[in-house]
mmCIF file of C-alpha atoms in Angstrom:
data_model
loop_
_atom_site.group_PDB
_atom_site.id
_atom_site.type_symbol
_atom_site.label_atom_id
_atom_site.label_comp_id
_atom_site.label_asym_id
_atom_site.label_seq_id
_atom_site.Cartn_x
_atom_site.Cartn_y
_atom_site.Cartn_z
ATOM 1 C CA MET A 1 -0.107 0.314 0.077
ATOM 2 C CA GLU A 2 0.648 3.504 -0.733
ATOM 3 C CA ILE A 3 -0.551 5.872 1.783
ATOM 4 C CA ILE A 4 -0.099 9.852 1.272
ATOM 5 C CA ILE A 5 -1.119 12.621 4.048
ATOM 6 C CA LEU A 6 -1.634 15.289 1.811
ATOM 7 C CA ALA A 7 -2.628 17.362 5.501
ATOM 8 C CA SER A 8 -3.194 17.548 9.448
ATOM 9 C CA GLY A 9 -4.448 19.519 11.613
ATOM 10 C CA SER A 10 -6.470 21.798 12.830
ATOM 11 C CA LYS A 11 -6.853 23.643 9.258
ATOM 12 C CA GLY A 12 -7.502 20.447 7.400
ATOM 13 C CA ASN A 13 -7.359 16.657 6.943
ATOM 14 C CA ALA A 14 -6.969 14.098 4.307
ATOM 15 C CA MET A 15 -5.467 11.430 2.894
ATOM 16 C CA ASN A 16 -5.296 9.146 -0.283
ATOM 17 C CA ILE A 17 -3.998 5.638 -0.111
ATOM 18 C CA LYS A 18 -3.810 3.131 -2.968
ATOM 19 C CA SER A 19 -3.463 -0.349 -2.852
ATOM 20 C CA ASN A 20 -2.458 -2.140 -6.853
ATOM 21 C CA ASN A 21 -5.170 -0.319 -8.741
ATOM 22 C CA SER A 22 -7.571 0.556 -5.847
ATOM 23 C CA ASN A 23 -7.387 4.262 -4.572
ATOM 24 C CA ILE A 24 -9.276 5.966 -1.838
ATOM 25 C CA LEU A 25 -9.681 9.196 -0.008
ATOM 26 C CA ILE A 26 -10.112 9.386 3.605
ATOM 27 C CA ASP A 27 -11.851 13.213 4.633
ATOM 28 C CA ILE A 28 -11.491 15.614 2.592
ATOM 29 C CA GLY A 29 -10.775 18.792 5.008
ATOM 30 C CA ILE A 30 -9.006 20.892 2.448
ATOM 31 C CA SER A 31 -10.272 22.697 -0.176
ATOM 32 C CA TYR A 32 -10.650 21.021 -3.748
ATOM 33 C CA GLN A 33 -8.489 23.146 -5.377
ATOM 34 C CA VAL A 34 -6.106 22.401 -2.640
ATOM 35 C CA LEU A 35 -6.811 18.651 -2.405
ATOM 36 C CA LYS A 36 -6.204 18.383 -6.570
ATOM 37 C CA SER A 37 -2.843 20.249 -6.625
ATOM 38 C CA LYS A 38 -1.522 18.114 -3.365
ATOM 39 C CA LEU A 39 -2.888 14.767 -5.529
ATOM 40 C CA LYS A 40 -1.231 16.152 -8.400
ATOM 41 C CA GLU A 41 2.069 16.749 -7.148
ATOM 42 C CA ASN A 42 1.876 13.064 -5.569
ATOM 43 C CA MET A 43 1.228 11.928 -9.444
ATOM 44 C CA VAL A 44 -2.468 10.769 -8.598
ATOM 45 C CA ASP A 45 -5.343 11.570 -11.122
ATOM 46 C CA ILE A 46 -8.268 13.108 -8.834
ATOM 47 C CA LYS A 47 -11.059 11.580 -11.239
ATOM 48 C CA SER A 48 -9.432 7.590 -10.260
ATOM 49 C CA ILE A 49 -10.987 8.351 -6.676
ATOM 50 C CA LYS A 50 -13.925 6.755 -6.595
ATOM 51 C CA HIS A 51 -14.590 5.969 -3.345
ATOM 52 C CA LEU A 52 -14.726 8.412 -0.476
ATOM 53 C CA PHE A 53 -14.778 8.064 3.217
ATOM 54 C CA ILE A 54 -15.889 10.681 6.255
ATOM 55 C CA THR A 55 -14.483 10.066 9.850
ATOM 56 C CA HIS A 56 -16.972 13.208 11.280
ATOM 57 C CA GLU A 57 -18.372 16.169 10.410
ATOM 58 C CA HIS A 58 -16.241 18.938 11.470
ATOM 59 C CA SER A 59 -15.302 21.161 9.182
ATOM 60 C CA ASP A 60 -11.624 20.404 8.791
ATOM 61 C CA HIS A 61 -12.364 17.045 7.568
ATOM 62 C CA ILE A 62 -14.900 17.764 5.331
ATOM 63 C CA LYS A 63 -13.812 21.682 4.018
ATOM 64 C CA GLY A 64 -13.968 20.572 0.076
ATOM 65 C CA LEU A 65 -16.899 18.185 0.317
ATOM 66 C CA GLN A 66 -19.376 19.874 -1.581
ATOM 67 C CA VAL A 67 -17.365 21.249 -4.035
ATOM 68 C CA PHE A 68 -15.378 17.931 -4.439
ATOM 69 C CA LEU A 69 -19.141 16.178 -4.827
ATOM 70 C CA LYS A 70 -20.202 19.298 -7.491
ATOM 71 C CA TYR A 71 -17.263 17.938 -9.813
ATOM 72 C CA HIS A 72 -17.485 14.568 -9.286
ATOM 73 C CA VAL A 73 -21.328 12.980 -9.141
ATOM 74 C CA ASP A 74 -20.203 9.631 -9.464
ATOM 75 C CA VAL A 75 -17.935 9.172 -6.101
ATOM 76 C CA THR A 76 -19.530 7.116 -3.418
ATOM 77 C CA VAL A 77 -19.263 8.498 0.024
ATOM 78 C CA TYR A 78 -18.744 6.218 3.035
ATOM 79 C CA LEU A 79 -20.015 7.830 6.356
ATOM 80 C CA SER A 80 -22.166 7.070 9.823
ATOM 81 C CA LEU A 81 -25.591 8.218 9.828
ATOM 82 C CA GLY A 82 -24.612 10.640 13.076
ATOM 83 C CA THR A 83 -22.234 12.257 10.173
ATOM 84 C CA TYR A 84 -24.917 12.065 7.481
ATOM 85 C CA GLU A 85 -27.683 14.149 9.762
ATOM 86 C CA SER A 86 -24.702 16.771 10.841
ATOM 87 C CA LEU A 87 -24.481 17.861 7.169
ATOM 88 C CA ASP A 88 -25.816 20.840 5.974
ATOM 89 C CA ALA A 89 -28.573 20.835 3.027
ATOM 90 C CA LYS A 90 -26.828 21.469 0.387
ATOM 91 C CA THR A 91 -24.208 19.314 0.613
ATOM 92 C CA LYS A 92 -26.964 16.365 1.392
ATOM 93 C CA GLU A 93 -28.591 17.757 -1.982
ATOM 94 C CA LEU A 94 -25.147 16.968 -3.823
ATOM 95 C CA LEU A 95 -24.733 13.375 -2.098
ATOM 96 C CA ILE A 96 -26.321 11.312 -4.806
ATOM 97 C CA ASN A 97 -24.138 8.080 -3.892
ATOM 98 C CA TYR A 98 -23.552 7.154 -0.315
ATOM 99 C CA VAL A 99 -23.266 4.581 2.409
ATOM 100 C CA ILE A 100 -24.010 4.584 5.957
ATOM 101 C CA LEU A 101 -20.964 2.918 7.961
ATOM 102 C CA LYS A 102 -21.753 1.336 11.097
ATOM 103 C CA SER A 103 -19.456 0.904 14.063
ATOM 104 C CA ASP A 104 -18.292 -2.454 14.982
ATOM 105 C CA ASN A 105 -18.883 -3.728 11.303
ATOM 106 C CA THR A 106 -16.678 -5.114 8.162
ATOM 107 C CA TYR A 107 -17.313 -3.783 4.802
ATOM 108 C CA GLU A 108 -15.540 -4.470 1.276
ATOM 109 C CA ILE A 109 -14.648 -2.119 -1.207
ATOM 110 C CA LEU A 110 -12.428 -2.752 -3.914
ATOM 111 C CA ASN A 111 -9.772 -4.705 -2.800
ATOM 112 C CA PHE A 112 -9.669 -3.579 0.968
ATOM 113 C CA LYS A 113 -11.421 -4.590 4.044
ATOM 114 C CA PHE A 114 -12.485 -1.687 6.197
ATOM 115 C CA GLU A 115 -13.367 -2.097 10.240
ATOM 116 C CA THR A 116 -15.284 0.527 12.011
ATOM 117 C CA TYR A 117 -14.742 1.222 15.146
ATOM 118 C CA GLY A 118 -16.085 4.287 17.623
ATOM 119 C CA LEU A 119 -13.967 7.500 18.230
ATOM 120 C CA SER A 120 -14.815 9.850 21.462
ATOM 121 C CA HIS A 121 -14.791 13.282 20.264
ATOM 122 C CA ASP A 122 -17.351 15.741 20.620
ATOM 123 C CA ALA A 123 -18.937 15.018 17.003
ATOM 124 C CA LYS A 124 -22.154 13.064 16.480
ATOM 125 C CA GLU A 125 -21.003 9.744 15.287
ATOM 126 C CA PRO A 126 -17.103 9.524 14.923
ATOM 127 C CA LEU A 127 -15.615 6.600 13.200
ATOM 128 C CA GLY A 128 -12.104 4.911 13.284
ATOM 129 C CA PHE A 129 -11.112 2.871 10.519
ATOM 130 C CA VAL A 130 -8.947 -0.399 9.816
ATOM 131 C CA ILE A 131 -8.257 -0.946 6.308
ATOM 132 C CA SER A 132 -6.529 -4.204 5.346
ATOM 133 C CA SER A 133 -5.095 -5.112 1.595
ATOM 134 C CA ASN A 134 -2.339 -7.349 0.165
ATOM 135 C CA ASN A 135 -1.944 -8.652 3.789
ATOM 136 C CA LYS A 136 -0.970 -5.074 5.431
ATOM 137 C CA LYS A 137 -2.954 -3.438 7.962
ATOM 138 C CA VAL A 138 -3.449 0.612 8.706
ATOM 139 C CA VAL A 139 -5.111 2.015 11.701
ATOM 140 C CA ILE A 140 -6.440 5.515 11.608
ATOM 141 C CA ALA A 141 -6.937 7.022 14.731
ATOM 142 C CA THR A 142 -7.358 10.735 14.812
ATOM 143 C CA ASP A 143 -9.601 13.514 16.702
ATOM 144 C CA THR A 144 -9.946 11.400 19.811
ATOM 145 C CA GLY A 145 -10.072 11.727 23.501
ATOM 146 C CA TYR A 146 -9.941 8.501 24.475
ATOM 147 C CA ILE A 147 -9.632 4.468 23.022
ATOM 148 C CA ASP A 148 -11.843 1.760 24.923
ATOM 149 C CA GLU A 149 -9.492 -0.822 25.388
ATOM 150 C CA SER A 150 -12.510 -3.508 23.848
ATOM 151 C CA TYR A 151 -10.914 -1.779 20.620
ATOM 152 C CA PHE A 152 -7.179 -2.962 21.792
ATOM 153 C CA ASP A 153 -7.159 -6.543 19.927
ATOM 154 C CA LEU A 154 -8.378 -4.894 16.593
ATOM 155 C CA LEU A 155 -6.069 -1.884 16.380
ATOM 156 C CA SER A 156 -3.279 -4.201 17.768
ATOM 157 C CA ASN A 157 -0.513 -5.244 15.264
ATOM 158 C CA ALA A 158 -1.137 -3.089 12.098
ATOM 159 C CA ASP A 159 1.644 -1.741 10.185
ATOM 160 C CA PHE A 160 0.863 1.946 10.002
ATOM 161 C CA TYR A 161 -0.916 4.005 12.453
ATOM 162 C CA LEU A 162 -2.283 7.637 11.301
ATOM 163 C CA LEU A 163 -2.437 8.580 15.754
ATOM 164 C CA GLU A 164 -2.841 12.383 16.884
ATOM 165 C CA ALA A 165 -0.792 13.408 19.350
ATOM 166 C CA ASN A 166 -2.255 16.810 19.314
ATOM 167 C CA HIS A 167 -1.238 18.961 22.220
ATOM 168 C CA GLU A 168 1.399 18.637 25.133
ATOM 169 C CA PRO A 169 -0.874 19.466 28.485
ATOM 170 C CA SER A 170 1.069 22.165 30.171
ATOM 171 C CA LEU A 171 1.683 24.370 27.097
ATOM 172 C CA LEU A 172 -2.482 24.005 26.226
ATOM 173 C CA MET A 173 -2.807 24.938 29.784
ATOM 174 C CA ASP A 174 -0.444 28.045 29.866
ATOM 175 C CA SER A 175 -2.279 28.818 26.812
ATOM 176 C CA SER A 176 -4.136 32.231 25.819
ATOM 177 C CA ARG A 177 -6.691 29.729 24.631
ATOM 178 C CA PRO A 178 -9.987 30.117 26.432
ATOM 179 C CA TYR A 179 -10.775 27.813 29.683
ATOM 180 C CA TYR A 180 -13.476 26.166 27.843
ATOM 181 C CA LEU A 181 -11.618 24.958 25.106
ATOM 182 C CA LYS A 182 -8.787 23.767 27.363
ATOM 183 C CA GLN A 183 -11.535 21.960 28.962
ATOM 184 C CA ARG A 184 -12.890 20.691 25.942
ATOM 185 C CA ILE A 185 -9.533 19.832 24.014
ATOM 186 C CA ILE A 186 -8.482 17.737 27.165
ATOM 187 C CA SER A 187 -11.469 16.117 27.893
ATOM 188 C CA GLU A 188 -12.811 12.253 26.674
ATOM 189 C CA LYS A 189 -14.189 13.759 23.828
ATOM 190 C CA GLY A 190 -11.289 16.153 23.024
ATOM 191 C CA HIS A 191 -8.493 14.924 21.730
ATOM 192 C CA LEU A 192 -5.234 12.810 22.611
ATOM 193 C CA SER A 193 -2.366 14.180 24.387
ATOM 194 C CA ASN A 194 1.270 13.210 23.629
ATOM 195 C CA HIS A 195 1.450 11.252 26.476
ATOM 196 C CA GLU A 196 -1.699 9.507 25.933
ATOM 197 C CA ALA A 197 -1.061 8.581 22.286
ATOM 198 C CA SER A 198 2.383 7.280 22.895
ATOM 199 C CA TYR A 199 1.009 5.182 25.683
ATOM 200 C CA LEU A 200 -1.012 3.448 22.871
ATOM 201 C CA ILE A 201 1.456 3.062 20.337
ATOM 202 C CA ASP A 202 3.179 1.380 22.992
ATOM 203 C CA LYS A 203 0.591 -1.338 23.723
ATOM 204 C CA PHE A 204 -0.289 -1.476 19.994
ATOM 205 C CA ILE A 205 2.810 -2.088 18.894
ATOM 206 C CA PRO A 206 3.916 -5.685 19.486
ATOM 207 C CA ASN A 207 7.942 -6.009 20.484
ATOM 208 C CA ASP A 208 8.631 -8.354 18.025
ATOM 209 C CA LYS A 209 7.307 -5.943 15.265
ATOM 210 C CA LYS A 210 8.221 -2.629 13.811
ATOM 211 C CA ALA A 211 5.590 -0.157 12.209
ATOM 212 C CA VAL A 212 5.260 3.365 11.096
ATOM 213 C CA TRP A 213 3.654 5.783 13.329
ATOM 214 C CA ALA A 214 2.182 8.814 11.516
ATOM 215 C CA VAL A 215 2.140 11.653 14.353
ATOM 216 C CA ALA A 216 -1.267 13.566 13.461
ATOM 217 C CA HIS A 217 -3.494 16.891 13.909
ATOM 218 C CA ILE A 218 -0.160 18.363 16.234
ATOM 219 C CA SER A 219 -1.433 21.110 17.518
ATOM 220 C CA GLU A 220 1.092 24.618 16.259
ATOM 221 C CA ASP A 221 0.757 26.078 19.116
ATOM 222 C CA CYS A 222 0.225 24.293 21.682
ATOM 223 C CA ASN A 223 2.760 21.235 20.937
ATOM 224 C CA ASN A 224 5.746 20.450 19.241
ATOM 225 C CA LEU A 225 8.026 18.014 17.561
ATOM 226 C CA HIS A 226 10.924 17.860 20.947
ATOM 227 C CA LEU A 227 7.639 17.000 23.202
ATOM 228 C CA ILE A 228 6.234 14.377 21.417
ATOM 229 C CA GLU A 229 9.959 12.738 21.150
ATOM 230 C CA LYS A 230 10.309 13.021 24.875
ATOM 231 C CA SER A 231 7.002 11.231 25.044
ATOM 232 C CA ILE A 232 8.152 8.569 22.950
ATOM 233 C CA VAL A 233 11.374 7.902 24.586
ATOM 234 C CA ARG A 234 10.159 7.988 27.891
ATOM 235 C CA ILE A 235 6.552 5.754 27.581
ATOM 236 C CA ILE A 236 7.501 3.666 24.678
ATOM 237 C CA LYS A 237 9.987 0.756 25.924
ATOM 238 C CA ASP A 238 11.143 0.045 23.138
ATOM 239 C CA PRO A 239 11.350 3.197 20.635
ATOM 240 C CA THR A 240 13.123 1.399 17.709
ATOM 241 C CA LYS A 241 10.290 -0.276 17.021
ATOM 242 C CA VAL A 242 8.413 2.659 15.784
ATOM 243 C CA ASP A 243 9.436 4.799 12.821
ATOM 244 C CA VAL A 244 8.052 8.204 13.838
ATOM 245 C CA LEU A 245 6.967 10.337 10.430
ATOM 246 C CA PHE A 246 5.366 14.119 12.110
ATOM 247 C CA THR A 247 2.647 15.004 9.534
ATOM 248 C CA SER A 248 2.249 18.334 8.713
ATOM 249 C CA GLN A 249 -0.766 20.957 7.495
ATOM 250 C CA THR A 250 1.254 22.004 4.676
ATOM 251 C CA THR A 251 3.797 19.587 3.135
ATOM 252 C CA SER A 252 2.222 15.709 2.134
ATOM 253 C CA LYS A 253 3.875 13.108 3.681
ATOM 254 C CA VAL A 254 4.364 9.472 1.550
ATOM 255 C CA VAL A 255 4.757 6.029 2.871
ATOM 256 C CA LYS A 256 4.818 2.986 1.451
ATOM 257 C CA ILE A 257 4.325 -0.300 3.069
#
């Protein structure tokens, strides 16, 4: 599989996954023109994308959806019922082909197997995805303040993780953000901290395996790469089992597994 993280952060999220001749898009939180440009930079024809998966309805995950649907009427969009119900009327009108996904289910799309699970975020019905193809396993877990232990087996032993390490709590609490926003971010319906993300990676990746961790949704003002690395070294018992990739709001990151 080839994974292209087109953008990750509070200003927009999108990622492309290719396996053989199959091509899917996860989230579309950047403008249509930016999406088209970023795909072209990575030699992906936007017309080749026929399947789009949405994790939840926040604007940094669906910003480009309405315009995309205007130009690509043949695309099938996959989303939860809660996410669908949260879309505005104009977007629903353009949404001709769609599939309602349920948590804790398995779906076969092209040559991918999708397993869905519930995330804990202040959205109506956010979903995470475990995607398998050609004996490779990808876990997508971004925009969540908590991951229930009942999903640990499902999420373990993957080859690639898109897992957020959004903030360092001390920087967040010392920031100028309003108190209610700080409380939202650190809550179980908010975002994972560096410590929490590193703890999960240590749990998910067995000691006899190596995996890629694409650190996602990094706060621009309440986190930095040095603090993330400190958490990794302090918490992950064997940091050598993790190849760490820091995602970016502006620069695409490409991983082949």
